Amino acid sequence: QAQLVESGGGLVQVGGSLRLSCVGSASTFSTYSTAWFRQAPGKEREFVAAVTLTGSSTYYTDSVKGRFTISKHNGNTVYLQMNSLKPEDTAVYYCAAGDWRTIVVLSSIKFWGQGTQVTVSS
C-alpha cells in the first residue's frame, strides 16, 4: 500500500521560513501528481499547492503565491518551501497524491499523509 510521510513542521515566527518534506514510493510519484493541503483549527481542509507528475508545472492557491514553492526531487520526495510565513499559515499540512485534473478536490485524493503541524507565532 502506498504511504506518504511528511516532516519538517514546527514553530516559527512571522516572516520566517520552513521546508516541509513528503516522502513516498517511486511508483506512487510516477503514477500520481502530488499536492499539499492544510487544515487550520475549526476550518475545512484546503488546497495549497500541487506539482505535476514530471515536476514540470506547479499550481498554487492565491494566498501562498510568491511565498511557497512546491518541487520534486529524485522521484520519491516532494518539498514545500514556505517563506514569509504569516499567522494564517498555521495549520496541519498534509501531503496528498491524486490526478492532476482534480487535484484540488478533496474527495479525488488517492493517498494522504499523516500531517505535520506548522505554527506561526505573531
PDB file of C-alpha atoms in Angstrom:
ATOM      1  CA  GLN A   1       0.000   0.000   0.000  1.00  0.00           C
ATOM      2  CA  ALA A   2       1.239   3.493  -0.828  1.00  0.00           C
ATOM      3  CA  GLN A   3       2.371   5.604   2.102  1.00  0.00           C
ATOM      4  CA  LEU A   4       3.192   9.306   2.299  1.00  0.00           C
ATOM      5  CA  VAL A   5       5.213  10.595   5.231  1.00  0.00           C
ATOM      6  CA  GLU A   6       5.527  14.317   5.980  1.00  0.00           C
ATOM      7  CA  SER A   7       8.158  16.031   8.076  1.00  0.00           C
ATOM      8  CA  GLY A   8       9.610  19.485   8.666  1.00  0.00           C
ATOM      9  CA  GLY A   9       6.812  21.190  10.554  1.00  0.00           C
ATOM     10  CA  GLY A  10       7.394  23.187  13.702  1.00  0.00           C
ATOM     11  CA  LEU A  11       7.203  26.582  15.372  1.00  0.00           C
ATOM     12  CA  VAL A  12       8.354  29.670  13.503  1.00  0.00           C
ATOM     13  CA  GLN A  13       7.988  33.428  13.924  1.00  0.00           C
ATOM     14  CA  VAL A  14       6.111  35.644  11.494  1.00  0.00           C
ATOM     15  CA  GLY A  15       8.241  36.209   8.402  1.00  0.00           C
ATOM     16  CA  GLY A  16      10.243  33.051   8.925  1.00  0.00           C
ATOM     17  CA  SER A  17      10.667  30.001   6.726  1.00  0.00           C
ATOM     18  CA  LEU A  18      10.141  26.258   6.866  1.00  0.00           C
ATOM     19  CA  ARG A  19      10.603  23.453   4.374  1.00  0.00           C
ATOM     20  CA  LEU A  20       8.203  20.533   4.514  1.00  0.00           C
ATOM     21  CA  SER A  21       9.117  17.166   3.034  1.00  0.00           C
ATOM     22  CA  CYS A  22       6.863  14.395   1.760  1.00  0.00           C
ATOM     23  CA  VAL A  23       8.449  11.013   1.124  1.00  0.00           C
ATOM     24  CA  GLY A  24       6.695   8.285  -0.833  1.00  0.00           C
ATOM     25  CA  SER A  25       7.428   5.422  -3.181  1.00  0.00           C
ATOM     26  CA  ALA A  26       8.760   5.992  -6.684  1.00  0.00           C
ATOM     27  CA  SER A  27       5.754   4.096  -8.029  1.00  0.00           C
ATOM     28  CA  THR A  28       3.333   6.471  -6.307  1.00  0.00           C
ATOM     29  CA  PHE A  29       5.113   9.584  -7.540  1.00  0.00           C
ATOM     30  CA  SER A  30       5.338   8.222 -11.089  1.00  0.00           C
ATOM     31  CA  THR A  31       1.603   7.451 -11.149  1.00  0.00           C
ATOM     32  CA  TYR A  32       0.044  10.464  -9.397  1.00  0.00           C
ATOM     33  CA  SER A  33       0.508  14.170  -9.102  1.00  0.00           C
ATOM     34  CA  THR A  34       1.342  15.440  -5.634  1.00  0.00           C
ATOM     35  CA  ALA A  35      -0.206  18.224  -3.597  1.00  0.00           C
ATOM     36  CA  TRP A  36      -0.136  19.898  -0.220  1.00  0.00           C
ATOM     37  CA  PHE A  37      -3.308  20.660   1.712  1.00  0.00           C
ATOM     38  CA  ARG A  38      -3.689  22.296   5.097  1.00  0.00           C
ATOM     39  CA  GLN A  39      -6.286  22.386   7.831  1.00  0.00           C
ATOM     40  CA  ALA A  40      -6.441  25.090  10.477  1.00  0.00           C
ATOM     41  CA  PRO A  41      -8.357  24.664  13.753  1.00  0.00           C
ATOM     42  CA  GLY A  42     -12.089  24.900  13.134  1.00  0.00           C
ATOM     43  CA  LYS A  43     -11.613  25.143   9.370  1.00  0.00           C
ATOM     44  CA  GLU A  44     -12.074  22.784   6.444  1.00  0.00           C
ATOM     45  CA  ARG A  45      -9.074  21.221   4.789  1.00  0.00           C
ATOM     46  CA  GLU A  46      -7.949  23.391   1.873  1.00  0.00           C
ATOM     47  CA  PHE A  47      -5.720  23.051  -1.159  1.00  0.00           C
ATOM     48  CA  VAL A  48      -2.333  24.774  -1.026  1.00  0.00           C
ATOM     49  CA  ALA A  49      -0.098  23.657  -3.901  1.00  0.00           C
ATOM     50  CA  ALA A  50       0.358  20.904  -6.483  1.00  0.00           C
ATOM     51  CA  VAL A  51       3.049  19.655  -8.830  1.00  0.00           C
ATOM     52  CA  THR A  52       2.611  17.570 -11.973  1.00  0.00           C
ATOM     53  CA  LEU A  53       3.787  14.002 -12.457  1.00  0.00           C
ATOM     54  CA  THR A  54       7.011  15.162 -14.109  1.00  0.00           C
ATOM     55  CA  GLY A  55       7.518  18.179 -11.884  1.00  0.00           C
ATOM     56  CA  SER A  56       7.360  20.479 -14.904  1.00  0.00           C
ATOM     57  CA  SER A  57       4.345  22.515 -13.776  1.00  0.00           C
ATOM     58  CA  THR A  58       3.047  23.786 -10.460  1.00  0.00           C
ATOM     59  CA  TYR A  59      -0.146  25.374  -9.195  1.00  0.00           C
ATOM     60  CA  TYR A  60      -0.809  27.371  -6.032  1.00  0.00           C
ATOM     61  CA  THR A  61      -3.752  28.794  -4.189  1.00  0.00           C
ATOM     62  CA  ASP A  62      -3.748  32.598  -4.324  1.00  0.00           C
ATOM     63  CA  SER A  63      -2.904  33.127  -0.668  1.00  0.00           C
ATOM     64  CA  VAL A  64       0.513  31.438  -0.962  1.00  0.00           C
ATOM     65  CA  LYS A  65       1.622  32.577  -4.419  1.00  0.00           C
ATOM     66  CA  GLY A  66       5.038  34.181  -4.302  1.00  0.00           C
ATOM     67  CA  ARG A  67       5.736  32.762  -0.844  1.00  0.00           C
ATOM     68  CA  PHE A  68       5.523  28.957  -1.207  1.00  0.00           C
ATOM     69  CA  THR A  69       7.304  26.711  -3.696  1.00  0.00           C
ATOM     70  CA  ILE A  70       6.493  23.062  -4.378  1.00  0.00           C
ATOM     71  CA  SER A  71       9.092  20.847  -6.032  1.00  0.00           C
ATOM     72  CA  LYS A  72      10.043  17.218  -6.614  1.00  0.00           C
ATOM     73  CA  HIS A  73      13.369  15.527  -6.002  1.00  0.00           C
ATOM     74  CA  ASN A  74      14.753  12.147  -7.078  1.00  0.00           C
ATOM     75  CA  GLY A  75      11.348  10.629  -7.820  1.00  0.00           C
ATOM     76  CA  ASN A  76      10.317   9.942  -4.226  1.00  0.00           C
ATOM     77  CA  THR A  77      10.300  13.268  -2.399  1.00  0.00           C
ATOM     78  CA  VAL A  78       8.155  16.389  -2.683  1.00  0.00           C
ATOM     79  CA  TYR A  79       9.040  19.603  -0.874  1.00  0.00           C
ATOM     80  CA  LEU A  80       7.050  22.634   0.146  1.00  0.00           C
ATOM     81  CA  GLN A  81       9.341  25.597   0.773  1.00  0.00           C
ATOM     82  CA  MET A  82       7.431  28.171   2.811  1.00  0.00           C
ATOM     83  CA  ASN A  83       8.802  31.706   3.096  1.00  0.00           C
ATOM     84  CA  SER A  84       7.428  34.912   4.613  1.00  0.00           C
ATOM     85  CA  LEU A  85       5.163  32.903   6.873  1.00  0.00           C
ATOM     86  CA  LYS A  86       2.051  34.513   8.329  1.00  0.00           C
ATOM     87  CA  PRO A  87      -0.103  33.568  11.342  1.00  0.00           C
ATOM     88  CA  GLU A  88      -2.860  32.477   8.961  1.00  0.00           C
ATOM     89  CA  ASP A  89      -0.500  29.810   7.607  1.00  0.00           C
ATOM     90  CA  THR A  90      -0.813  27.992  10.936  1.00  0.00           C
ATOM     91  CA  ALA A  91      -2.333  24.585  10.218  1.00  0.00           C
ATOM     92  CA  VAL A  92      -1.694  20.896   9.929  1.00  0.00           C
ATOM     93  CA  TYR A  93      -0.167  20.347   6.494  1.00  0.00           C
ATOM     94  CA  TYR A  94      -0.939  17.154   4.587  1.00  0.00           C
ATOM     95  CA  CYS A  95       0.811  15.616   1.607  1.00  0.00           C
ATOM     96  CA  ALA A  96      -1.552  14.081  -0.943  1.00  0.00           C
ATOM     97  CA  ALA A  97      -1.428  12.107  -4.197  1.00  0.00           C
ATOM     98  CA  GLY A  98      -4.058  12.270  -6.922  1.00  0.00           C
ATOM     99  CA  ASP A  99      -4.901  13.017 -10.532  1.00  0.00           C
ATOM    100  CA  TRP A 100      -3.735  16.401 -11.782  1.00  0.00           C
ATOM    101  CA  ARG A 101      -7.055  17.461 -13.275  1.00  0.00           C
ATOM    102  CA  THR A 102      -8.926  17.029  -9.981  1.00  0.00           C
ATOM    103  CA  ILE A 103      -6.059  17.577  -7.545  1.00  0.00           C
ATOM    104  CA  VAL A 104      -7.778  20.435  -5.670  1.00  0.00           C
ATOM    105  CA  VAL A 105     -10.824  18.275  -4.894  1.00  0.00           C
ATOM    106  CA  LEU A 106     -10.571  16.566  -1.512  1.00  0.00           C
ATOM    107  CA  SER A 107     -12.687  13.563  -2.492  1.00  0.00           C
ATOM    108  CA  SER A 108     -10.463  12.823  -5.501  1.00  0.00           C
ATOM    109  CA  ILE A 109      -7.299  12.303  -3.462  1.00  0.00           C
ATOM    110  CA  LYS A 110      -5.967   8.749  -3.605  1.00  0.00           C
ATOM    111  CA  PHE A 111      -3.496   8.828  -0.714  1.00  0.00           C
ATOM    112  CA  TRP A 112      -2.940  11.091   2.294  1.00  0.00           C
ATOM    113  CA  GLY A 113      -0.004  11.570   4.593  1.00  0.00           C
ATOM    114  CA  GLN A 114      -0.415  11.768   8.363  1.00  0.00           C
ATOM    115  CA  GLY A 115       0.079  15.524   8.588  1.00  0.00           C
ATOM    116  CA  THR A 116       2.698  17.790  10.125  1.00  0.00           C
ATOM    117  CA  GLN A 117       1.953  20.799  12.331  1.00  0.00           C
ATOM    118  CA  VAL A 118       3.079  24.272  11.288  1.00  0.00           C
ATOM    119  CA  THR A 119       2.619  27.046  13.840  1.00  0.00           C
ATOM    120  CA  VAL A 120       3.458  30.662  13.021  1.00  0.00           C
ATOM    121  CA  SER A 121       3.643  32.956  16.041  1.00  0.00           C
ATOM    122  CA  SER A 122       2.794  36.647  15.873  1.00  0.00           C
TER     123      SER A 122
END
